[in-house]
JSON list of C-alpha atoms in Angstrom, two decimals:
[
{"chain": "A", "resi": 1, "resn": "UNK", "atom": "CA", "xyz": [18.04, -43.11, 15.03]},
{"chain": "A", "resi": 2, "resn": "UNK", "atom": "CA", "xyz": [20.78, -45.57, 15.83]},
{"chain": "A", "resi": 3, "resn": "UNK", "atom": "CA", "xyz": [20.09, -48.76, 13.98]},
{"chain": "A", "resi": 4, "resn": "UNK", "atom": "CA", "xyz": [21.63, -52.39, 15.26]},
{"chain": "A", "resi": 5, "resn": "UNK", "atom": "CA", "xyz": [20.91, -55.53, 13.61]},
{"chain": "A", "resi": 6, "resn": "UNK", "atom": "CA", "xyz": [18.49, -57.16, 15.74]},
{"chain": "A", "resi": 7, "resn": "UNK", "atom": "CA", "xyz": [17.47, -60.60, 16.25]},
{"chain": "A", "resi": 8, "resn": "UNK", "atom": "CA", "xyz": [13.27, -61.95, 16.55]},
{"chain": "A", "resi": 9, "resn": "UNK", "atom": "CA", "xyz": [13.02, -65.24, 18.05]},
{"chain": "A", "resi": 10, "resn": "UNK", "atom": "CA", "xyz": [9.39, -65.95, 17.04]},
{"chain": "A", "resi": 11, "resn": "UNK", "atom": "CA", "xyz": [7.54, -69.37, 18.15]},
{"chain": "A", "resi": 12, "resn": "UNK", "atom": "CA", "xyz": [4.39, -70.12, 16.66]},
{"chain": "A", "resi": 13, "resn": "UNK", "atom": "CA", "xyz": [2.00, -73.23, 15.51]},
{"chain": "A", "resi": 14, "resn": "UNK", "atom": "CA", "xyz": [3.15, -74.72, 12.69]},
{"chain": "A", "resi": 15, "resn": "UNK", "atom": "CA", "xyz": [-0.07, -73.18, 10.44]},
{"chain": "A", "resi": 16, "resn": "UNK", "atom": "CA", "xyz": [0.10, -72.19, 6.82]},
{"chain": "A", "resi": 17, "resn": "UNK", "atom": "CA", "xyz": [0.32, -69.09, 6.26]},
{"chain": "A", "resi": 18, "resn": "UNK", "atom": "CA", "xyz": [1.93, -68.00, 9.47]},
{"chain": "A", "resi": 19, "resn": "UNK", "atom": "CA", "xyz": [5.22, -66.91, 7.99]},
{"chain": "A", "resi": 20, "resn": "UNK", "atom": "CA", "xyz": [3.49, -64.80, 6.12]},
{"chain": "A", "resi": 21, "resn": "UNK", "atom": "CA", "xyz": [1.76, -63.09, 8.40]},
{"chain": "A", "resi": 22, "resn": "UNK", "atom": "CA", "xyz": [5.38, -62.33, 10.10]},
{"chain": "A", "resi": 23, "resn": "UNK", "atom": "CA", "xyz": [7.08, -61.19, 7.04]},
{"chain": "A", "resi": 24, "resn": "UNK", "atom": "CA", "xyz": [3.98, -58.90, 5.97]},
{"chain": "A", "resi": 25, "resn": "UNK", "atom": "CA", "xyz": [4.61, -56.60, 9.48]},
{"chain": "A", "resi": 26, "resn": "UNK", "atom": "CA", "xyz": [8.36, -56.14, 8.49]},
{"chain": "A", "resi": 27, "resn": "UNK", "atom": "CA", "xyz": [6.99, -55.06, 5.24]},
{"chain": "A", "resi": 28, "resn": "UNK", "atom": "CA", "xyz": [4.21, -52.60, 6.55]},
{"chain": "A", "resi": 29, "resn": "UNK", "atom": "CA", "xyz": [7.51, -51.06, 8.79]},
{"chain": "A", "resi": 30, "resn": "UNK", "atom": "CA", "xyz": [9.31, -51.06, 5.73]},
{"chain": "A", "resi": 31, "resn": "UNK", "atom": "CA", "xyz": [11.92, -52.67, 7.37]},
{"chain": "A", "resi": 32, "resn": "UNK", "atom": "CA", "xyz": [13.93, -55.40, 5.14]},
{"chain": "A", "resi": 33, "resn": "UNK", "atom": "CA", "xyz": [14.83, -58.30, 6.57]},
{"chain": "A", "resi": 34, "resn": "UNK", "atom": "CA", "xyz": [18.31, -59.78, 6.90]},
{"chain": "A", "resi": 35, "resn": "UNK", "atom": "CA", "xyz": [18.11, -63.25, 7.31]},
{"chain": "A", "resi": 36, "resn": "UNK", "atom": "CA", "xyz": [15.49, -65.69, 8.04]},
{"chain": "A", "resi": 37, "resn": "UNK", "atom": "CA", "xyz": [15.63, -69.10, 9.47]},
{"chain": "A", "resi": 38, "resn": "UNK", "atom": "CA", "xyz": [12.69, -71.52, 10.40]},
{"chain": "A", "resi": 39, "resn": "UNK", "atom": "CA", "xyz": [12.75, -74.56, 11.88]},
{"chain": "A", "resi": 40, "resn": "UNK", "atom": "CA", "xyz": [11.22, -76.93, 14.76]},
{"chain": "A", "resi": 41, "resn": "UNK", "atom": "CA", "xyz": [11.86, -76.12, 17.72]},
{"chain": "A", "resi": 42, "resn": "UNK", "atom": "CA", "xyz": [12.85, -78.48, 21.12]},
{"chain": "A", "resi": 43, "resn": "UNK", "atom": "CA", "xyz": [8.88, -78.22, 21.78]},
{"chain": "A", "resi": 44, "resn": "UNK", "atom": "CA", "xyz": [6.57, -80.36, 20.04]},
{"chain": "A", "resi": 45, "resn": "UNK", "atom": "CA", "xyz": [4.31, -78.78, 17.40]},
{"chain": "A", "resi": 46, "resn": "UNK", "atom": "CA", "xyz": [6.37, -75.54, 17.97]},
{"chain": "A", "resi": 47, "resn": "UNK", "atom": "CA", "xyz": [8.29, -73.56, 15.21]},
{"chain": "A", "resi": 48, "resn": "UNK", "atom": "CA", "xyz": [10.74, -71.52, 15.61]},
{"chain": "A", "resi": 49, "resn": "UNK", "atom": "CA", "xyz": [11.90, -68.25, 13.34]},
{"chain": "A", "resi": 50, "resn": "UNK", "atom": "CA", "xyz": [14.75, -66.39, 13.62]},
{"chain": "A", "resi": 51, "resn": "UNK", "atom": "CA", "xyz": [14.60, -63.47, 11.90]},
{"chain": "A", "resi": 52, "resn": "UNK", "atom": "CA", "xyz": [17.55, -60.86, 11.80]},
{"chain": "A", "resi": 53, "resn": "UNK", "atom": "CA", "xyz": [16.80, -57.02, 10.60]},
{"chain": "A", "resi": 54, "resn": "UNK", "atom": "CA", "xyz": [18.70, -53.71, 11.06]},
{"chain": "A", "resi": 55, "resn": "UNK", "atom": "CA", "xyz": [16.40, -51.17, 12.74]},
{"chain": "A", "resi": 56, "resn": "UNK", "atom": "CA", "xyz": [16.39, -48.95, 15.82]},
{"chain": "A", "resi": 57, "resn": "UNK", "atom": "CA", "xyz": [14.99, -49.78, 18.68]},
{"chain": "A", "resi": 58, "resn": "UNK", "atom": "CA", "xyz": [11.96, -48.38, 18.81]},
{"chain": "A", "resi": 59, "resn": "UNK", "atom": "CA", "xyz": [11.20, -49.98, 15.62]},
{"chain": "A", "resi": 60, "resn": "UNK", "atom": "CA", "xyz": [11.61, -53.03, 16.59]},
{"chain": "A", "resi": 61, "resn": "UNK", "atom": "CA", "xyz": [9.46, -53.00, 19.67]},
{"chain": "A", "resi": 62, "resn": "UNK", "atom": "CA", "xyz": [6.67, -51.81, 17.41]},
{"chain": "A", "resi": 63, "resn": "UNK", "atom": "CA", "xyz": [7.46, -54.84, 15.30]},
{"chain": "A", "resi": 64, "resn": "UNK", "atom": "CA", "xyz": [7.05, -57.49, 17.73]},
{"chain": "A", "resi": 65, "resn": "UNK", "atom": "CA", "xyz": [4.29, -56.24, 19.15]},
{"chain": "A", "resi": 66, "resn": "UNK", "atom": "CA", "xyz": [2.45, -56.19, 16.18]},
{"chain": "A", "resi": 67, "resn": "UNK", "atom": "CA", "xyz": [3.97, -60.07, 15.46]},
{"chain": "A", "resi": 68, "resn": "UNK", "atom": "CA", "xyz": [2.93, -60.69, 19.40]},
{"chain": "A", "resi": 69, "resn": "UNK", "atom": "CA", "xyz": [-1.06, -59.95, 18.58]},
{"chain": "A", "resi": 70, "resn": "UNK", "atom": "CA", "xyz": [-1.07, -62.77, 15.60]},
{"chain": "A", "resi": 71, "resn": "UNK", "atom": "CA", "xyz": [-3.27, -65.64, 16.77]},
{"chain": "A", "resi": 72, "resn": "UNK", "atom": "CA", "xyz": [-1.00, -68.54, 16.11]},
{"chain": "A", "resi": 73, "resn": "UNK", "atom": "CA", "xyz": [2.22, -67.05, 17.49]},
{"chain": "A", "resi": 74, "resn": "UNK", "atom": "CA", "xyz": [2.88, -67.78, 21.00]},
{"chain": "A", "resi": 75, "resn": "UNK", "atom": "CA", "xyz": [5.48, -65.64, 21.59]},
{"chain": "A", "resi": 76, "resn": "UNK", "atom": "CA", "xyz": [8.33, -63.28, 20.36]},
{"chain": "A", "resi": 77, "resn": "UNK", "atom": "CA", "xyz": [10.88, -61.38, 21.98]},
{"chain": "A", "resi": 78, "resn": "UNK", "atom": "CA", "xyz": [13.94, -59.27, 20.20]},
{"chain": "A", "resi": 79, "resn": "UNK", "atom": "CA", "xyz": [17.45, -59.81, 21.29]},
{"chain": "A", "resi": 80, "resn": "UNK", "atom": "CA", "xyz": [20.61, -57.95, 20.26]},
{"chain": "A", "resi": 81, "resn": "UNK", "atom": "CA", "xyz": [24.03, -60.32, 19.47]},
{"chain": "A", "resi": 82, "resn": "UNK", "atom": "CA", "xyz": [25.23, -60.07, 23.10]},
{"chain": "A", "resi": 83, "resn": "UNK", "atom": "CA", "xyz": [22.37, -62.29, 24.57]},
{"chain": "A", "resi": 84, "resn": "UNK", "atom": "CA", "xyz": [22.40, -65.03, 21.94]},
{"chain": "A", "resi": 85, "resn": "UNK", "atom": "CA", "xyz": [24.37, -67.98, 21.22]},
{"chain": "A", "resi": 86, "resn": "UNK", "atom": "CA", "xyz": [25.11, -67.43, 17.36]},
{"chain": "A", "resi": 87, "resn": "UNK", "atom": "CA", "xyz": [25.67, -69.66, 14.32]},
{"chain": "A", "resi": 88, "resn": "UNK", "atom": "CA", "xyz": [25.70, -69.66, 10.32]},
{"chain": "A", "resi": 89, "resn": "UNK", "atom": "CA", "xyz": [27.13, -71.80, 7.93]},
{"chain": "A", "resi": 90, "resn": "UNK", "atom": "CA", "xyz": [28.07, -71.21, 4.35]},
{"chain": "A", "resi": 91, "resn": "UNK", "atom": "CA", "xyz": [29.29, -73.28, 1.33]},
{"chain": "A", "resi": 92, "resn": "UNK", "atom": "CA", "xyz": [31.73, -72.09, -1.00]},
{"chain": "A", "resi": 93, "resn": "UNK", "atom": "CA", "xyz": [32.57, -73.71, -4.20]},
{"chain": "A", "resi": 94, "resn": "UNK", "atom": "CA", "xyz": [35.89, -73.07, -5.71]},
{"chain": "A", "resi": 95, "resn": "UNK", "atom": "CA", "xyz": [37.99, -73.54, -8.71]},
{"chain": "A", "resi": 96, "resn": "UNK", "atom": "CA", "xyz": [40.36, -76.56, -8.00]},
{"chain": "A", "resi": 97, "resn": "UNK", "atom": "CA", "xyz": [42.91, -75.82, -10.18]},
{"chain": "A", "resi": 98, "resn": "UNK", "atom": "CA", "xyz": [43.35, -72.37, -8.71]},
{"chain": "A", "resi": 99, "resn": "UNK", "atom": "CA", "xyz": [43.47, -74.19, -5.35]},
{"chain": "A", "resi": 100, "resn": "UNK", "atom": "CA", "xyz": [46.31, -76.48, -6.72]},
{"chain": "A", "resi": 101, "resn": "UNK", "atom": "CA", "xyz": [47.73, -73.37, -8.38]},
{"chain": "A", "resi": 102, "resn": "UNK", "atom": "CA", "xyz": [48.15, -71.35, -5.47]},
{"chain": "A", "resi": 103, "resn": "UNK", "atom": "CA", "xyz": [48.65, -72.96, -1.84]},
{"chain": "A", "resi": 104, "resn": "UNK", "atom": "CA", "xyz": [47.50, -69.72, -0.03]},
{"chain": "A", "resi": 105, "resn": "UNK", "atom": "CA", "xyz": [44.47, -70.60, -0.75]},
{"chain": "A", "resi": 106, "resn": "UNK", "atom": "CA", "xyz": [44.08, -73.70, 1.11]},
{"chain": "A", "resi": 107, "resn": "UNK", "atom": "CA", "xyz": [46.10, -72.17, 3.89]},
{"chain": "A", "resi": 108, "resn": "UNK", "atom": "CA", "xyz": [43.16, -69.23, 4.05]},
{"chain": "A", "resi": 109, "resn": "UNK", "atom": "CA", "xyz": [40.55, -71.86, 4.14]},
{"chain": "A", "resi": 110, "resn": "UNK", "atom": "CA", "xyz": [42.19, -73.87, 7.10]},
{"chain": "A", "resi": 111, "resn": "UNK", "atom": "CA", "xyz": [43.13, -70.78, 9.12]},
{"chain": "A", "resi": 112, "resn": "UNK", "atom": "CA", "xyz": [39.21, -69.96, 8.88]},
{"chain": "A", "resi": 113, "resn": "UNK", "atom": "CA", "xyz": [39.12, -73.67, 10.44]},
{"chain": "A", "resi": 114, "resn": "UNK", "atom": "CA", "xyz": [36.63, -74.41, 7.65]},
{"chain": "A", "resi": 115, "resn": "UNK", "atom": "CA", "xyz": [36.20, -77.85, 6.06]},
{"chain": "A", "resi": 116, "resn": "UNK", "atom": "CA", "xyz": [36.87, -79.12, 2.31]},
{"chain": "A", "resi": 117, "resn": "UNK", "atom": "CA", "xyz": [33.87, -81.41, 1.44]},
{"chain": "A", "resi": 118, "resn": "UNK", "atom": "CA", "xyz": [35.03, -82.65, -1.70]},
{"chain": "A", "resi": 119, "resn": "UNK", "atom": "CA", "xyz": [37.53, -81.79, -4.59]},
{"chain": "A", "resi": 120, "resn": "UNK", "atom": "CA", "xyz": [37.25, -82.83, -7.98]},
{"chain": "A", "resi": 121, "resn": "UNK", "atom": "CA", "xyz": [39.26, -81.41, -11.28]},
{"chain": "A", "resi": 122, "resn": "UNK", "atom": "CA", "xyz": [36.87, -78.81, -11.95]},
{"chain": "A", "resi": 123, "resn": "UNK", "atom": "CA", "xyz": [35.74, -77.50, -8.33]},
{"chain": "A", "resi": 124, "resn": "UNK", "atom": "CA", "xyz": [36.23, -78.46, -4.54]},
{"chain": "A", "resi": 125, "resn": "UNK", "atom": "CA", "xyz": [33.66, -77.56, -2.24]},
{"chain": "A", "resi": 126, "resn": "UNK", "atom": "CA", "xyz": [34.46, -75.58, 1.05]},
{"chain": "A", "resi": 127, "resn": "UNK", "atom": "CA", "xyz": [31.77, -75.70, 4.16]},
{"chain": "A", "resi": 128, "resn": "UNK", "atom": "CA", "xyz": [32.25, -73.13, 7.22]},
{"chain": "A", "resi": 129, "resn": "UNK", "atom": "CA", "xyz": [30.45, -73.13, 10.19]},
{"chain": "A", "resi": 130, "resn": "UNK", "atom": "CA", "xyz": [30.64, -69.78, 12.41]},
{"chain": "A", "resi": 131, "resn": "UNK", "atom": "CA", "xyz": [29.81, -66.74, 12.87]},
{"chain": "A", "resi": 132, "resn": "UNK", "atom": "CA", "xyz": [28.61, -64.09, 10.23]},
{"chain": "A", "resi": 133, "resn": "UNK", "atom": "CA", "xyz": [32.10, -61.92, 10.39]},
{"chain": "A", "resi": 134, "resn": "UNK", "atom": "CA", "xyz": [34.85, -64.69, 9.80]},
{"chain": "A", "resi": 135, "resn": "UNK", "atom": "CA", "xyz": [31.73, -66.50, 6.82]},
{"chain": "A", "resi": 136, "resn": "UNK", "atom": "CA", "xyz": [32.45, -62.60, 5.33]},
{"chain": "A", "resi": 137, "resn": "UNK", "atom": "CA", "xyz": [36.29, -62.86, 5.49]},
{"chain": "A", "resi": 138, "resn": "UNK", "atom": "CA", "xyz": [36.69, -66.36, 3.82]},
{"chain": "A", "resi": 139, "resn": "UNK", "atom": "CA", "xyz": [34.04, -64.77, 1.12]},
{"chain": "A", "resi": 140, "resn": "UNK", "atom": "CA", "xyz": [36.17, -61.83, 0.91]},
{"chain": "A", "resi": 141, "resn": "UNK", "atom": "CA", "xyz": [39.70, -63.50, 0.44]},
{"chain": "A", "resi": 142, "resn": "UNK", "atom": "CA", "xyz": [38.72, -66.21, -1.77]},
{"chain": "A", "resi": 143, "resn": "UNK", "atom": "CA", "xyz": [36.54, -64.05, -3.85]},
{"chain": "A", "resi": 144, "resn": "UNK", "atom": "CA", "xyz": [40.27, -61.72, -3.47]},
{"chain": "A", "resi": 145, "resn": "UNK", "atom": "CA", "xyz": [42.05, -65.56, -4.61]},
{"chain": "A", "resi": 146, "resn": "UNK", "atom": "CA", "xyz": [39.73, -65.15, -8.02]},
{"chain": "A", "resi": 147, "resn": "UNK", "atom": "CA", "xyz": [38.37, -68.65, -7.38]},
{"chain": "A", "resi": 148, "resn": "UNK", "atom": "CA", "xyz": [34.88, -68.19, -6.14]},
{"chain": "A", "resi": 149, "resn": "UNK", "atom": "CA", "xyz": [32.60, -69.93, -8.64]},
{"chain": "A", "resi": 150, "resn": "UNK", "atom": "CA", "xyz": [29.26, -70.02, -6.35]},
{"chain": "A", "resi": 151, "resn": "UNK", "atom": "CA", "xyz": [28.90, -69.28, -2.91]},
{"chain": "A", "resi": 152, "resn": "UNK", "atom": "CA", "xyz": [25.83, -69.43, -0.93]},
{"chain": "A", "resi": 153, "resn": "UNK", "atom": "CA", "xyz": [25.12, -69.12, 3.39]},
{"chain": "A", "resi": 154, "resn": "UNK", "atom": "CA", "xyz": [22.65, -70.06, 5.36]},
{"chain": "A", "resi": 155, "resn": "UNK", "atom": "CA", "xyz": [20.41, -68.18, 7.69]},
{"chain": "A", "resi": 156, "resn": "UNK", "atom": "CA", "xyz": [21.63, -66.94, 11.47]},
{"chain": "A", "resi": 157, "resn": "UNK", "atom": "CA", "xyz": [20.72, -69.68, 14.08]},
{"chain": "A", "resi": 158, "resn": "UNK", "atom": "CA", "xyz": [20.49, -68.59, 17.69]},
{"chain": "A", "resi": 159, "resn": "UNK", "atom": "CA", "xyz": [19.93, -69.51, 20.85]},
{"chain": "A", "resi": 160, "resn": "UNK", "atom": "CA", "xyz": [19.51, -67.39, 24.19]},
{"chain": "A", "resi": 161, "resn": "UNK", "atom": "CA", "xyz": [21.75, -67.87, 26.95]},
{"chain": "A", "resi": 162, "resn": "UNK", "atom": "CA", "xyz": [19.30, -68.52, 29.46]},
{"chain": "A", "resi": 163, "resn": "UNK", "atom": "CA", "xyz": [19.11, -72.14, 30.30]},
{"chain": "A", "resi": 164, "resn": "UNK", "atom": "CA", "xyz": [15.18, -71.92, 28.80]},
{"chain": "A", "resi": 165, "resn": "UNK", "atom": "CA", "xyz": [13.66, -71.69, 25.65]},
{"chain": "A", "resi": 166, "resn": "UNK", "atom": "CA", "xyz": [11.69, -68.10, 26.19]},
{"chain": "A", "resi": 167, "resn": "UNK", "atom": "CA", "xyz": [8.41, -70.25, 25.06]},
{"chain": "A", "resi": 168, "resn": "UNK", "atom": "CA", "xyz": [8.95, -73.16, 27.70]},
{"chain": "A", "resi": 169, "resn": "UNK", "atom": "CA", "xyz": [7.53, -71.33, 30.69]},
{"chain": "A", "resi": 170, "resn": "UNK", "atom": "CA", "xyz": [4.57, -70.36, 28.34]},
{"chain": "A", "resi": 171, "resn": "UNK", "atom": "CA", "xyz": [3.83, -73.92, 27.22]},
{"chain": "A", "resi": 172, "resn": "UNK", "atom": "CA", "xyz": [3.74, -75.24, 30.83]},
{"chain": "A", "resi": 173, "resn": "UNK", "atom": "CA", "xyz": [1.03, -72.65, 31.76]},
{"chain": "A", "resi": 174, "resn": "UNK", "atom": "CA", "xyz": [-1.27, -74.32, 28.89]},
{"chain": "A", "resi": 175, "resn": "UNK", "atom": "CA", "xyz": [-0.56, -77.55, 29.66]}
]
């Protein structure tokens, strides 16, 4: 049982109640859930969700099957890193006068190319934009710095690489 973190690109009517229909098969599998992202998506009245879990294979078949049958969705499919375009971003909020204190610090954050967003006497405010690895290492060597004071990340964006939303050939069938 070799288990990968998988990615669920699920598009769906935008009906209450919906994501909870999606999360509630996860939690039948007992599978948890890594990260979850919803949003519109380049198709009117069309949501997307991108859901991230670490499971095997097989698992995650099962899951989008099940996912597949829900009335409102209109489709899902499960895609491992390789096919996907990915994205996070992350806000960290540090201790200024550690920053001023010690200039590795600012060196760290601008070798992760990430951006200050503001600095004031008592914090500055750090935004990154990437993928989930290097959002890890600037957690790990400012939390290393001791001037972490919050830090929070958003959830994984994708997109395939084909030049198509999976959904679009779908739509055009209805229309």
């Amino acid at each position: 049982m070799d288990k990968k973190l998988y990615t669920l690109l699920v598009y769906s009517e935008n009906i209450a109640g919906i994501l909870n229909q999606i999360t509630a098969v996860f939690t039948r599998r007992q599978v948890n859930i890594e990260s979850l992202n919803v949003s519109a998506s380049s198709i009117k009245d069309i949501h997307k969700y991108t859901i991230t879990a670490w499971s095997d294979e097989e698992q995650i078949v099962k899951i989008v099957k099940q996912i597949d049958k829900k009335i409102d969705v209109v489709k899902v499919n499960y895609y491992t890193d390789d096919q996907l375009f990915i994205h996070e971003v992350a806000l960290y909020k540090i201790s200024t006068p550690v920053l001023l204190e010690n200039p590795e610090v600012s060196r760290t954050i601008r070798r992760h190319d990430a951006r200050m967003m503001e600095v004031n006497p008592t914090y500055s405010t750090v935004l990154l934009a990437g993928l989930t690895e290097d959002i890890a290492s600037l957690f790990q060597k400012l939390n290393e710095f001791g001037c972490l004071l919050q830090y929070t990340r958003s959830g994984r964006i994708a997109v395939t690489r084909s030049m198509e939303e999976p959904v679009s050939e779908l739509i055009k069938n209805y229309e």
